[in-house]
PDB file of C-alpha atoms in Angstrom:
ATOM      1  CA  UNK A1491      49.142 108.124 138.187  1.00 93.00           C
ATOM      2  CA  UNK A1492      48.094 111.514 139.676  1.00 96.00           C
ATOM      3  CA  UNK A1493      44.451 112.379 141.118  1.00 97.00           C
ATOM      4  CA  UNK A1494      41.611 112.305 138.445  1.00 97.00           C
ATOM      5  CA  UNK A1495      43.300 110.910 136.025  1.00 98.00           C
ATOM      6  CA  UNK A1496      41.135 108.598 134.068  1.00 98.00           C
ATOM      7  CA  UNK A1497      41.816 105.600 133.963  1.00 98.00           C
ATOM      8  CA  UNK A1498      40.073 102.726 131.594  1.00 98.00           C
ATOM      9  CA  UNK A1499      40.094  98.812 132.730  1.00 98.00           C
ATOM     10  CA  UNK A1500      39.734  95.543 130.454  1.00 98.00           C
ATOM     11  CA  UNK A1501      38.589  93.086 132.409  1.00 98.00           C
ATOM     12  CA  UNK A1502      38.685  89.447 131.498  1.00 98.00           C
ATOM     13  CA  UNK A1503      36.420  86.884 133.538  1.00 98.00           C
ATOM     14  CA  UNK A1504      37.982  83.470 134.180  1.00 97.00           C
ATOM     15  CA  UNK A1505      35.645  80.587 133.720  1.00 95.00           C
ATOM     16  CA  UNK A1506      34.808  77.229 132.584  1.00 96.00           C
ATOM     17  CA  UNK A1507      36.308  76.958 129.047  1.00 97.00           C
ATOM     18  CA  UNK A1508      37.643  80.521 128.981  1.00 98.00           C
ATOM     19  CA  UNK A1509      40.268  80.626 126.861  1.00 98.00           C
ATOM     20  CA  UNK A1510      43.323  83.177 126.558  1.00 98.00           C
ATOM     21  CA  UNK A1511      46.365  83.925 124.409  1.00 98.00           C
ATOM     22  CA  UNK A1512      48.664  85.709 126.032  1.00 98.00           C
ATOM     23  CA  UNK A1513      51.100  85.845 123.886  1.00 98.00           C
ATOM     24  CA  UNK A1514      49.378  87.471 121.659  1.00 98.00           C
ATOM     25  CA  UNK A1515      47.608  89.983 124.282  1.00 98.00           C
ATOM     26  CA  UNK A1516      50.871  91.625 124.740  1.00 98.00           C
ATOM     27  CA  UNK A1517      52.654  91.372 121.455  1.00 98.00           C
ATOM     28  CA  UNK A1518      50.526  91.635 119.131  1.00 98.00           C
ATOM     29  CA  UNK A1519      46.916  93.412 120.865  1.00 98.00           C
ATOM     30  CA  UNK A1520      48.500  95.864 123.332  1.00 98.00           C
ATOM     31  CA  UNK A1521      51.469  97.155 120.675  1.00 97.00           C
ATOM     32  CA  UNK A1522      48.353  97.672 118.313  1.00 98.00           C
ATOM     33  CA  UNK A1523      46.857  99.119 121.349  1.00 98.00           C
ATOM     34  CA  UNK A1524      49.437 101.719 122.100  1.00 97.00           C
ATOM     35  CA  UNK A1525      50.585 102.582 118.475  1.00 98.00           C
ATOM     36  CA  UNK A1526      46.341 103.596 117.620  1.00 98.00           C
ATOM     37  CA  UNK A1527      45.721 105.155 120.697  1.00 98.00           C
ATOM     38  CA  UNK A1528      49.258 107.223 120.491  1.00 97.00           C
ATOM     39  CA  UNK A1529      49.637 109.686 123.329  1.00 97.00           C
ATOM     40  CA  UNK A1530      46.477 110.292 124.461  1.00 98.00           C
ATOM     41  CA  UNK A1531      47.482 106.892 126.328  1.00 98.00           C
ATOM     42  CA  UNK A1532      49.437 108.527 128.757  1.00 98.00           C
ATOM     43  CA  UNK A1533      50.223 104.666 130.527  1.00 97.00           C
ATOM     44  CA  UNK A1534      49.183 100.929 130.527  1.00 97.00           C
ATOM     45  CA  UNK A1535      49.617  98.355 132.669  1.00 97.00           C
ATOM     46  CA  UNK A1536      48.811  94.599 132.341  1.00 98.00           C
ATOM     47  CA  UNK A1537      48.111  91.998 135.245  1.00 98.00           C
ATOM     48  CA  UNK A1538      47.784  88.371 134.806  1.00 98.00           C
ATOM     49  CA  UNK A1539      45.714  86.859 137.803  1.00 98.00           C
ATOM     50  CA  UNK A1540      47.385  84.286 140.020  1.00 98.00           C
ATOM     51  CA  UNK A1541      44.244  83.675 142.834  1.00 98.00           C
ATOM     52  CA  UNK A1542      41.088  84.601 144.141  1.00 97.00           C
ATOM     53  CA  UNK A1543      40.541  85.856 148.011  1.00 92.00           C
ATOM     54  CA  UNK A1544      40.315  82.836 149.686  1.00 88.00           C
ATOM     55  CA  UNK A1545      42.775  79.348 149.788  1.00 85.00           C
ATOM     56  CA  UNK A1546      43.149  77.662 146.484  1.00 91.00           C
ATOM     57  CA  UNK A1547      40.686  79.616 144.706  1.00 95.00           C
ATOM     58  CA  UNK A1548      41.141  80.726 140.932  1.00 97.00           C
ATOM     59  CA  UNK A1549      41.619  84.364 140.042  1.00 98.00           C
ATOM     60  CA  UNK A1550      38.613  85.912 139.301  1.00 98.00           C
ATOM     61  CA  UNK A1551      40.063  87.181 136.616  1.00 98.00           C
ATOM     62  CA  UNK A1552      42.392  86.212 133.623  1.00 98.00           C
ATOM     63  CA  UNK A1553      44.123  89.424 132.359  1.00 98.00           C
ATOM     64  CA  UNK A1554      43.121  92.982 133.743  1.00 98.00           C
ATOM     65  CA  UNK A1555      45.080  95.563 131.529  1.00 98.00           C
ATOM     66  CA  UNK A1556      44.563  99.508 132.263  1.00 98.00           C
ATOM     67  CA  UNK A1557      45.110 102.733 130.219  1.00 98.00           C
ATOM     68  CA  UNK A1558      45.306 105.965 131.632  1.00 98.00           C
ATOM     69  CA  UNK A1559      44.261 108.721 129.821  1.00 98.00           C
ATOM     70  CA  UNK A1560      43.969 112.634 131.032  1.00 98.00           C
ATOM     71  CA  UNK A1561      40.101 112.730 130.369  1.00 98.00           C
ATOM     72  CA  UNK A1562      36.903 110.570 129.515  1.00 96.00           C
ATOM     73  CA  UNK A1563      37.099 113.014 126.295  1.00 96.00           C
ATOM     74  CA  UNK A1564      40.842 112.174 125.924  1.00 97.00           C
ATOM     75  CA  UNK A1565      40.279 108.486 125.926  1.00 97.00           C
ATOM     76  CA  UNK A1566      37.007 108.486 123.258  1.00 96.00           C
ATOM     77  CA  UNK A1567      38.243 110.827 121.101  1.00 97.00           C
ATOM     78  CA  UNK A1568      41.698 108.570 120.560  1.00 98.00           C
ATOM     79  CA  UNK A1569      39.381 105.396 120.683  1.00 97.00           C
ATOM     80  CA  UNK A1570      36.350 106.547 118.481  1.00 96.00           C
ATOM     81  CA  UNK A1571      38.402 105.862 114.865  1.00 98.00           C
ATOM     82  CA  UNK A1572      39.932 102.915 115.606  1.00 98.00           C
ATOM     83  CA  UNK A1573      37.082 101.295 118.063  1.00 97.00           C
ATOM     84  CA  UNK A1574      36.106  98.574 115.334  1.00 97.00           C
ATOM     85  CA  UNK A1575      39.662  97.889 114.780  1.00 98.00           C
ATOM     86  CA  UNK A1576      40.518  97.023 118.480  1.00 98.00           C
ATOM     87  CA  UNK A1577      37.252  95.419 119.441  1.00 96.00           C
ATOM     88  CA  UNK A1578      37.073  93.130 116.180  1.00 98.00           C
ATOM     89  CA  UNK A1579      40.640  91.553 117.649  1.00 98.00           C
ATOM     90  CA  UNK A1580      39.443  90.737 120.792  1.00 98.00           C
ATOM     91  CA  UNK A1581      38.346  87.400 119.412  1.00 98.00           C
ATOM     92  CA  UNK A1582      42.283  86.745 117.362  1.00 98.00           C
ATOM     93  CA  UNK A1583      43.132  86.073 121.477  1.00 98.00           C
ATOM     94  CA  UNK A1584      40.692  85.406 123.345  1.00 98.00           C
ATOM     95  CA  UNK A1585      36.687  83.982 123.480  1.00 98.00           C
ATOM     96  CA  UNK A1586      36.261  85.770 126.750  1.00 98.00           C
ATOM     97  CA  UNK A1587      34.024  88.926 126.823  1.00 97.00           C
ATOM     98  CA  UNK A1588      35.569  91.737 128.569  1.00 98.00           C
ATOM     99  CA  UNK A1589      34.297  93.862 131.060  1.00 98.00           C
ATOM    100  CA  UNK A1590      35.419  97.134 130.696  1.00 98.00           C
ATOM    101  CA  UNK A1591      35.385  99.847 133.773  1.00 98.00           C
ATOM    102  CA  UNK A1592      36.049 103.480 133.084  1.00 98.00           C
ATOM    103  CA  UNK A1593      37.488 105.321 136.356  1.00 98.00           C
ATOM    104  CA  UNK A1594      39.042 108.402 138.517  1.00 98.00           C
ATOM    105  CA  UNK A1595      42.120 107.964 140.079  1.00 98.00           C
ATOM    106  CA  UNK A1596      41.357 108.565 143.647  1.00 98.00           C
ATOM    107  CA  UNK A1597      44.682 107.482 145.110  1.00 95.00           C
TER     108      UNK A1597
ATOM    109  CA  UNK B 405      55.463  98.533 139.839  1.00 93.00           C
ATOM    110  CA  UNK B 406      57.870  96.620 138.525  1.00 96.00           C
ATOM    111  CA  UNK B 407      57.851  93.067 136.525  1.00 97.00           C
ATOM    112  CA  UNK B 408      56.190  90.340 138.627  1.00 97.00           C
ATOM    113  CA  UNK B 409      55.316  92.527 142.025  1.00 98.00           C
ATOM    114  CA  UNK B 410      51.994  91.223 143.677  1.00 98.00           C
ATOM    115  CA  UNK B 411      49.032  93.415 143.368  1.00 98.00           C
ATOM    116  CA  UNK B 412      46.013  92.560 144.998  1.00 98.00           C
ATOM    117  CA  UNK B 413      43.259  94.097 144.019  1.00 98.00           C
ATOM    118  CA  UNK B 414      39.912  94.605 146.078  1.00 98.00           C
ATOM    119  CA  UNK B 415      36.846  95.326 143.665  1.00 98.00           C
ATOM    120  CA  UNK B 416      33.454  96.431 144.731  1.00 98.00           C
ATOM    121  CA  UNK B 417      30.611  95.372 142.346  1.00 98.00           C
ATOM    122  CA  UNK B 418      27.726  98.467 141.976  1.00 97.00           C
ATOM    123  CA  UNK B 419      23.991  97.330 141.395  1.00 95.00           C
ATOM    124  CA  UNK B 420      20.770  98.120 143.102  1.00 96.00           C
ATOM    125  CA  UNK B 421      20.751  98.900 146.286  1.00 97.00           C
ATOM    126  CA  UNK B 422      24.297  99.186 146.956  1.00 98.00           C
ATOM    127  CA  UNK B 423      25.519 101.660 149.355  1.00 98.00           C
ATOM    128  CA  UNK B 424      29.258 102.696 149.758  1.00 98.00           C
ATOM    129  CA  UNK B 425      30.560 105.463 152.098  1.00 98.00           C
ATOM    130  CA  UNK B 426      33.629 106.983 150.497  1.00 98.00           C
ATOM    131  CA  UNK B 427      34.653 109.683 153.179  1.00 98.00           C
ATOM    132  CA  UNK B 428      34.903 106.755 155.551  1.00 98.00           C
ATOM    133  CA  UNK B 429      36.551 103.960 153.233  1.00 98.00           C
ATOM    134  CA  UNK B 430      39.246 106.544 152.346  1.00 98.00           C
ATOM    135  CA  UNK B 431      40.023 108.469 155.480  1.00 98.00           C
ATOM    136  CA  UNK B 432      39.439 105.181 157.889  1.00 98.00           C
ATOM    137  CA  UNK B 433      39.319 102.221 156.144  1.00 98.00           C
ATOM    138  CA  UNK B 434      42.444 102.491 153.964  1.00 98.00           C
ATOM    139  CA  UNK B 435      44.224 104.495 156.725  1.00 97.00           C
ATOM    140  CA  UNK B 436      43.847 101.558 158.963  1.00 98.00           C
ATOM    141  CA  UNK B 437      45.361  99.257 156.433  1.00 98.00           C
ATOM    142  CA  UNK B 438      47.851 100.949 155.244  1.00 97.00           C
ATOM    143  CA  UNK B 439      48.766 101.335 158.783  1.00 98.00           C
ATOM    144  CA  UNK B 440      48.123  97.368 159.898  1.00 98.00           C
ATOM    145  CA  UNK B 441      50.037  95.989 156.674  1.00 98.00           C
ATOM    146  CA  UNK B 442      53.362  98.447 157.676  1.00 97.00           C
ATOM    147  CA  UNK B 443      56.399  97.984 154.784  1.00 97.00           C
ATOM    148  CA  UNK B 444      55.311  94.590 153.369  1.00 98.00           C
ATOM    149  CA  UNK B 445      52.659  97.351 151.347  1.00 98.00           C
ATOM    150  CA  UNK B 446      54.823  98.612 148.751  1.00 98.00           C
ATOM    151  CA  UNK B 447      51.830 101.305 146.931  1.00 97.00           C
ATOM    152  CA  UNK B 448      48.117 101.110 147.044  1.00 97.00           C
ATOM    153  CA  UNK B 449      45.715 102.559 144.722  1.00 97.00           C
ATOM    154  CA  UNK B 450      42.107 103.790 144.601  1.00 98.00           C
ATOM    155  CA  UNK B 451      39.860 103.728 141.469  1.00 98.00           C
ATOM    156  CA  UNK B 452      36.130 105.414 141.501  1.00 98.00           C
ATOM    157  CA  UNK B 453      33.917 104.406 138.816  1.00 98.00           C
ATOM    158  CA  UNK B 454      32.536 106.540 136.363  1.00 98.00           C
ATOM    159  CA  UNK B 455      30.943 104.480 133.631  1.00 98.00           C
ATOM    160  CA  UNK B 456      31.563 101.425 131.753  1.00 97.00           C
ATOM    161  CA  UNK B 457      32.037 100.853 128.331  1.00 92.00           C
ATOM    162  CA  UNK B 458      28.968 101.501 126.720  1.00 88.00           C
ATOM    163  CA  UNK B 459      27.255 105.180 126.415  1.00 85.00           C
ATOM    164  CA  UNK B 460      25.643 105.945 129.137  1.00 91.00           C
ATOM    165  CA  UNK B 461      26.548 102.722 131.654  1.00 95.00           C
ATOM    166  CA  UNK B 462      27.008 102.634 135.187  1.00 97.00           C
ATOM    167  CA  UNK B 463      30.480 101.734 136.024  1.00 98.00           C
ATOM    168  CA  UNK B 464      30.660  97.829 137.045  1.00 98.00           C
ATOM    169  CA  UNK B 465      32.455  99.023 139.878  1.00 98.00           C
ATOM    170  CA  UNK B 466      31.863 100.983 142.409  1.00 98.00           C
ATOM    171  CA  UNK B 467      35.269 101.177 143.595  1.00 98.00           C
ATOM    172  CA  UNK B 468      38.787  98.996 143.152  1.00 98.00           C
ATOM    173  CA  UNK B 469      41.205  99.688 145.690  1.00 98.00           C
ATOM    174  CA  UNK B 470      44.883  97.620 144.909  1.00 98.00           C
ATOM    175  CA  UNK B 471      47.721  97.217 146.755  1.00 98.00           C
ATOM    176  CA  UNK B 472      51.071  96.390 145.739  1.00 98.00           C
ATOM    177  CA  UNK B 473      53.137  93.606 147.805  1.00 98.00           C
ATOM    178  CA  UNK B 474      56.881  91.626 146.704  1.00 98.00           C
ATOM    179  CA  UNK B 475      55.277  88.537 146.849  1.00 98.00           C
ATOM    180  CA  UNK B 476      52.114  85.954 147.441  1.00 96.00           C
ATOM    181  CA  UNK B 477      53.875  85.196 150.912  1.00 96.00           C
ATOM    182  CA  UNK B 478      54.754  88.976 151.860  1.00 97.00           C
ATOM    183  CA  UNK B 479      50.881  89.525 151.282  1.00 97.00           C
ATOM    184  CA  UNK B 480      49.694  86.611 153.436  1.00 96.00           C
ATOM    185  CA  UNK B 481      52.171  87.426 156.662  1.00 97.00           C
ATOM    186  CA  UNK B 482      51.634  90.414 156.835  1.00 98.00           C
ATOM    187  CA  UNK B 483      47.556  90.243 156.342  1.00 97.00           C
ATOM    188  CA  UNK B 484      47.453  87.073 158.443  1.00 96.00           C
ATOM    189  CA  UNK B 485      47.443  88.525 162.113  1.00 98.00           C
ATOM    190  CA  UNK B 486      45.175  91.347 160.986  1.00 98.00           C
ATOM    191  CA  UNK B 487      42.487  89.954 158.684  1.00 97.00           C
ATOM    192  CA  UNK B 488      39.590  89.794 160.619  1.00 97.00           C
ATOM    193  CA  UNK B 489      40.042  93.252 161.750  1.00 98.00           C
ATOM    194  CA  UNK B 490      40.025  94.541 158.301  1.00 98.00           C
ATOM    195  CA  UNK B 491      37.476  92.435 157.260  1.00 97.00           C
ATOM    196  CA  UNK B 492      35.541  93.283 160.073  1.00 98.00           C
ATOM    197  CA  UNK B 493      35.849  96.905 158.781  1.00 98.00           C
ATOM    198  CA  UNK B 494      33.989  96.393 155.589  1.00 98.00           C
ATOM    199  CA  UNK B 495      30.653  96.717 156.640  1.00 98.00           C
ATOM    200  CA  UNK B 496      30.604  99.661 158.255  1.00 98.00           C
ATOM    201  CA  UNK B 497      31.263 101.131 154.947  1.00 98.00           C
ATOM    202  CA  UNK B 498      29.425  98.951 152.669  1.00 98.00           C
ATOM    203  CA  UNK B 499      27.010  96.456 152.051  1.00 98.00           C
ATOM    204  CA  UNK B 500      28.821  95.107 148.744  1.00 98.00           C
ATOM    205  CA  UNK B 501      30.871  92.075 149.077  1.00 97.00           C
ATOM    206  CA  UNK B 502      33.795  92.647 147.462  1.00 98.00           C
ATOM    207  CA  UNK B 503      35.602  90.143 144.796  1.00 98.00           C
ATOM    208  CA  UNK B 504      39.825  89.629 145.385  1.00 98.00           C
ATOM    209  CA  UNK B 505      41.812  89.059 143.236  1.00 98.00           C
ATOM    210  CA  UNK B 506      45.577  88.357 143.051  1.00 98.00           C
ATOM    211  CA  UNK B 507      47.410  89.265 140.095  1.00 98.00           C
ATOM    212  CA  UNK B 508      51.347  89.398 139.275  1.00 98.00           C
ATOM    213  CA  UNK B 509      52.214  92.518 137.214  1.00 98.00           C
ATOM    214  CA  UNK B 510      52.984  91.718 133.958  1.00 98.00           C
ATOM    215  CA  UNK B 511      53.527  95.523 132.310  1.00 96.00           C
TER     216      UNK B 511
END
């Protein structure tokens, strides 16, 4: 995605008793995802985590899916009516709480 | 990337106190790599962080770099004989010790 493009990251801890659907992430959350947001979403991507740094060790993180949007405006203006919507079916997948980054493509 | 390439991802935490010198993690740091890890690197990408998700935040991190490889194995040989260099590398740009994570691309 091209310099300064913005790009927004859901983060999803691993842990003790963390639980995850992800079937349902990508069928039913990210279409819903996509279809609300429309094309302000310019792309998405979606990573499930294999391992951590060192030998053996557990990803840090479950799922990390992206959206790339052309501006912070961009991205809360297509969020801001459909916020409650998304958010409220965070918990039809998953009982992790999600860290979300907002960023500038550098590279 | 495609379906199921490797991306590992390299994410710097912010907080107090933590220092992080762009100019040099950009124009040495990642030059070195890209140059040390040859054609098993496949794409690499750099993320700055803005804010996080609620109004106002600080980012949760400073920084992600990721780098895209064909597989677990492709990552490890070609890391392997120059790890400690790179590793070595970090702290002359910051003081933030930075979580790894291994993820397979899923979208």
């Amino acid at each position: 995605m091209k310099k300064g493009t913005i790009k927004v990251s859901v983060l999803y801890p691993s842990g003790e008793g963390k639980t995850f659907d992800m079937d349902y992430y990508l069928n039913k959350h990210s279409e819903m995802v996509t279809e609300l947001l429309g094309d302000a979403m310019l792309g998405a991507t979606v990573e499930e985590g294999l391992a951590g740094g060192e030998p053996d060790s557990k990803p840090p993180y479950h799922v990390i899916g992206s959206m790339y949007f052309e501006s912070v405006e961009a991205f809360q203006n297509a969020l801001a009516p459909h916020a409650e919507k998304i958010m409220g079916d965070i918990p039809n997948f998953t009982n992790i709480e999600p860290i979300i980054q907002i960023s500038k493509v550098v590279i």
